[in-house]
Short mmCIF file of C-alpha atoms and ligand atoms in Angstrom, two decimals:
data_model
loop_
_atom_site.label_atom_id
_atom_site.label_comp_id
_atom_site.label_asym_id
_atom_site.label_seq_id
_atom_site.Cartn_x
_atom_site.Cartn_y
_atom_site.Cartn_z
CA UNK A 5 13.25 -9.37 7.43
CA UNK A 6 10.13 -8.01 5.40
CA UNK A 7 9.13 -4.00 4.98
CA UNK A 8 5.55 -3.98 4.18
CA UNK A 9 4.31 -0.59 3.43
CA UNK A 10 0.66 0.49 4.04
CA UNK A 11 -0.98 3.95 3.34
CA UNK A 12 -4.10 5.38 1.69
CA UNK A 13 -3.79 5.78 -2.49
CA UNK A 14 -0.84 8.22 -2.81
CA UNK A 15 0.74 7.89 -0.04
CA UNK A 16 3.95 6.99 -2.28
CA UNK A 17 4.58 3.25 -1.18
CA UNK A 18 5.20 2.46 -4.60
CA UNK A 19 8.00 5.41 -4.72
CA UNK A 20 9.26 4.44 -1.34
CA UNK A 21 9.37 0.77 -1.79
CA UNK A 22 11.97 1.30 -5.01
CA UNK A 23 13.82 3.76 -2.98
CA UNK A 24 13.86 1.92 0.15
CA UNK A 25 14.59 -1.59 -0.99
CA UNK A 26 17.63 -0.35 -2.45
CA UNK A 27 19.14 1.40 0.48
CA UNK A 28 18.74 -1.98 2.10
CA UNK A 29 19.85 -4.53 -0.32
CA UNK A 30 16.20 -5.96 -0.69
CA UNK A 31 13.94 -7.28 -3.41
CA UNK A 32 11.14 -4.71 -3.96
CA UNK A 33 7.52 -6.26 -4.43
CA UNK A 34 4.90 -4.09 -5.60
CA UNK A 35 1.33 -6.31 -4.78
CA UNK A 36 -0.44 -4.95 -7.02
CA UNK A 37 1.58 -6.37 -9.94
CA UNK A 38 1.19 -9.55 -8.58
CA UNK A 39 -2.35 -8.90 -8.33
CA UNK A 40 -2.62 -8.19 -11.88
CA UNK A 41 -0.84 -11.09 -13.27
CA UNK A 42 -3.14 -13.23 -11.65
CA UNK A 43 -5.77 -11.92 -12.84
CA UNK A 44 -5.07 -11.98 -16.48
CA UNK A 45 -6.57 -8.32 -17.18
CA UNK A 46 -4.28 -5.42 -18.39
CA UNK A 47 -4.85 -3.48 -15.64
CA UNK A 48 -6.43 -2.50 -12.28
CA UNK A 49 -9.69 -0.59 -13.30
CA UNK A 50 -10.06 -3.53 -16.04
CA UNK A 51 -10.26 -5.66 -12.56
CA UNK A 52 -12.78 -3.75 -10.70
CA UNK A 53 -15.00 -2.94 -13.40
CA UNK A 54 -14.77 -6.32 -15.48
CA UNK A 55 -15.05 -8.57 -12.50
CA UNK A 56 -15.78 -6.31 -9.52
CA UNK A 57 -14.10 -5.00 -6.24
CA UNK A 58 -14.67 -8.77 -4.36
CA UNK A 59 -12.75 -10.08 -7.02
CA UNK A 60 -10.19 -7.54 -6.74
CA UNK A 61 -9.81 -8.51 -2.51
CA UNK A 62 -9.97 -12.23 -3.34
CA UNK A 63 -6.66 -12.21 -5.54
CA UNK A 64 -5.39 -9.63 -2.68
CA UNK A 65 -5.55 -12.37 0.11
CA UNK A 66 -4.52 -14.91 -2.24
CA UNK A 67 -1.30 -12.75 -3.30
CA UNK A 68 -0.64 -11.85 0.76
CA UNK A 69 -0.79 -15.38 1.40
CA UNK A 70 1.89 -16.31 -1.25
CA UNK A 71 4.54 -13.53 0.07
CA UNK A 72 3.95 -13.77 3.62
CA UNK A 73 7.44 -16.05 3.85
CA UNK A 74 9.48 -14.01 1.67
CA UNK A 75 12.55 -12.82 3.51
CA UNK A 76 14.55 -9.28 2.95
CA UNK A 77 11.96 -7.87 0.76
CA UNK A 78 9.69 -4.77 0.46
CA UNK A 79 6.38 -5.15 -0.22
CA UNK A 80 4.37 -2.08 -1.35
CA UNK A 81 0.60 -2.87 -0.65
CA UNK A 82 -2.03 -1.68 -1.96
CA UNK A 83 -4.03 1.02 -0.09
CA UNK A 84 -6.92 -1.25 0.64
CA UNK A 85 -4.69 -4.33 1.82
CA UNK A 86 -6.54 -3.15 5.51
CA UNK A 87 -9.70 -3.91 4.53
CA UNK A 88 -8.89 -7.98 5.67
CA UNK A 89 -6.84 -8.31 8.31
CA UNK A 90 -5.95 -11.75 7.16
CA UNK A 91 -3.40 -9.72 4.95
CA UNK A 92 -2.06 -8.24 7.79
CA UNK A 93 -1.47 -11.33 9.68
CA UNK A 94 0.27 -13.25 6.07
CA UNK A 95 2.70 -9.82 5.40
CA UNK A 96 3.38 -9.69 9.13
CA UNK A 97 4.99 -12.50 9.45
CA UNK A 98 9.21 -11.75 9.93
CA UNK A 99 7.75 -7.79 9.25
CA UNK A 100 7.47 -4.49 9.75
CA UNK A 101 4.15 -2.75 9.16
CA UNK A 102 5.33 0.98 7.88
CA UNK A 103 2.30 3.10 7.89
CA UNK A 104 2.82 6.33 5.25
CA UNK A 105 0.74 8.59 6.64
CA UNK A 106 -0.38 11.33 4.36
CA UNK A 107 -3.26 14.01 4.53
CA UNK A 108 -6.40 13.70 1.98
CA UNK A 109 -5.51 17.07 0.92
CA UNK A 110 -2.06 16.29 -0.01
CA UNK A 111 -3.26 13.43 -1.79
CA UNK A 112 -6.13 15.21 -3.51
CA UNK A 113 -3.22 17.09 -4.79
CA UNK A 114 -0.81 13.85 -5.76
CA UNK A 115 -3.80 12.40 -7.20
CA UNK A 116 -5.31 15.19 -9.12
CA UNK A 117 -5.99 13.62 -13.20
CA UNK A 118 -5.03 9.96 -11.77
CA UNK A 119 -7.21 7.72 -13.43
CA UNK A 120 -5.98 4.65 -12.95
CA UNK A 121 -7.05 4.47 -9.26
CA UNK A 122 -11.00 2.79 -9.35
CA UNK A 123 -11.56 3.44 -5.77
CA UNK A 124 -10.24 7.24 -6.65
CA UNK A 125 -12.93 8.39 -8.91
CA UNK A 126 -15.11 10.00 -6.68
CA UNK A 127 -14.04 12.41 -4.52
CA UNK A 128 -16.34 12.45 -1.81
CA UNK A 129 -16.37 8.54 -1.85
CA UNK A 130 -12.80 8.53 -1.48
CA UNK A 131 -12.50 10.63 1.56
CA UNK A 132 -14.98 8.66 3.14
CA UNK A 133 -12.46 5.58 2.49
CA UNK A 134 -9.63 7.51 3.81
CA UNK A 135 -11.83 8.39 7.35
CA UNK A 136 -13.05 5.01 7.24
CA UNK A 137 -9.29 3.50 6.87
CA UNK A 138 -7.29 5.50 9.04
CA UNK A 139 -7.73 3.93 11.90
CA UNK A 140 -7.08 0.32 10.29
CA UNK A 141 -3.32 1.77 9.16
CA UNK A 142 -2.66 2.94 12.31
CA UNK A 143 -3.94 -0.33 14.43
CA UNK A 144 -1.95 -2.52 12.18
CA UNK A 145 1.45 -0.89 11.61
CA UNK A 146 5.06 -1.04 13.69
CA UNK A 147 6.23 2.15 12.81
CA UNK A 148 4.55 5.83 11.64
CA UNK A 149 5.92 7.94 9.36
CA UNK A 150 4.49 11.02 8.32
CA UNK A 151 5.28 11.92 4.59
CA UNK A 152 3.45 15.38 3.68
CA UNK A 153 6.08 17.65 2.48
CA UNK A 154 8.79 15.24 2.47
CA UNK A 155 10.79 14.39 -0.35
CA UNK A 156 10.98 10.03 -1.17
CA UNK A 157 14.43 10.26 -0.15
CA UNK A 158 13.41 11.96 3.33
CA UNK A 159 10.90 9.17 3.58
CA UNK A 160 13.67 6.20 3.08
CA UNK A 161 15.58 7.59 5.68
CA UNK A 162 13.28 8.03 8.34
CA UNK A 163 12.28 4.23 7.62
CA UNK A 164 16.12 3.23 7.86
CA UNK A 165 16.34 4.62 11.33
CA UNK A 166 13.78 3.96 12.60
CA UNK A 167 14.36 0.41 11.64
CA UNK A 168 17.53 0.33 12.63
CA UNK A 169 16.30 1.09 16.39
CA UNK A 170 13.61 -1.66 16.01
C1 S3P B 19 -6.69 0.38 -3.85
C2 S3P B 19 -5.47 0.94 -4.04
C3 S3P B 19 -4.65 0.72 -5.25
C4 S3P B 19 -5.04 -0.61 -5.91
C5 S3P B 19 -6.52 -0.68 -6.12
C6 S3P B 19 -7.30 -0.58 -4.81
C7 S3P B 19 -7.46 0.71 -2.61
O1 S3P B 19 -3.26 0.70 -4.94
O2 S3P B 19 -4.62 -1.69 -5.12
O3 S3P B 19 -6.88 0.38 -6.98
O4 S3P B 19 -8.41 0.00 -2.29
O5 S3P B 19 -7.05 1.67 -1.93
P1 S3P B 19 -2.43 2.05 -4.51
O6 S3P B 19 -2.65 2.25 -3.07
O7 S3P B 19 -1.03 1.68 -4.84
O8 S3P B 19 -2.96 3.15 -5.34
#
């Protein structure tokens, strides 16, 4: 089987997905590494201001595409992997769609002097995302779990069973 976990910009899938892949015994994929490789820049911002956002969504579907048969994995996506549903329908395949759901003001707070997020530099622009987004995590995922004042390992566990009742 294949975890993919979705959520808005620090909503801790990268956190969960280490945690989570080794309660179960799986390989842990974070996309956005993948992402990066493939595009031969050092790192994420480099992406989206060297050769733009579209870029950034091309090598996205491209990467989603390339994991969607990879078995017993975790696959952390990144927050905008919503914004083409053909990502959705590659990870899907043989998975789970975890949403982390997470309030904007919890994030504002995880987030607070991040500045390796592009999509995370304006404030007001961000929230918008997050309104705008919602409704996309929720619409494409299997399971909810809600992860404002819970601890990583709190998270893991409420993944594990609910899975396990899946
Ligand atoms: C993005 C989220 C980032 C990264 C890129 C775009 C987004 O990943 O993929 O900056 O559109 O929300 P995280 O969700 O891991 O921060």
């Amino acid at each position: 089987m294949k975890i993919i976990l979705i959520g808005f910009m620090g909503s801790g899938k990268t956190s969960v997905g280490k945690e989570l892949s080794k309660k179960l015994r799986y390989s842990c994929i974070e996309m956005d590494e993948f992402i990066l490789k493939a595009s031969r820049r050092n790192n994420v911002n480099e992406i989206f201001d060297k050769d733009g956002e579209i870029k950034f969504r091309k090598l996205e579907i491209v990467t989603a595409k390339k994991l969607s048969d990879k078995d017993n994995v975790v696959v952390s996506c990144g927050g905008g992997i919503v914004m083409n549903k053909i990502n959705i329908d590659h990870l899907k395949q043989n998975g789970l769609v975890v949403f982390l759901n997470t309030s904007f003001e919890t994030i504002k707070k995880r987030l607070d002097h991040d500045t390796t997020r592009p999509l995370f530099r304006d404030l007001k622009k961000a929230k918008k995302l997050y309104d705008f987004r919602q409704p996309l995590y929720l619409e494409y995922s299997n399971i909810i779990i809600s992860t404002d004042d819970k601890t990583i390992n709190k998270v893991c566990e409420e993944i594990y069973e609910t899975i396990g009742k899946k």
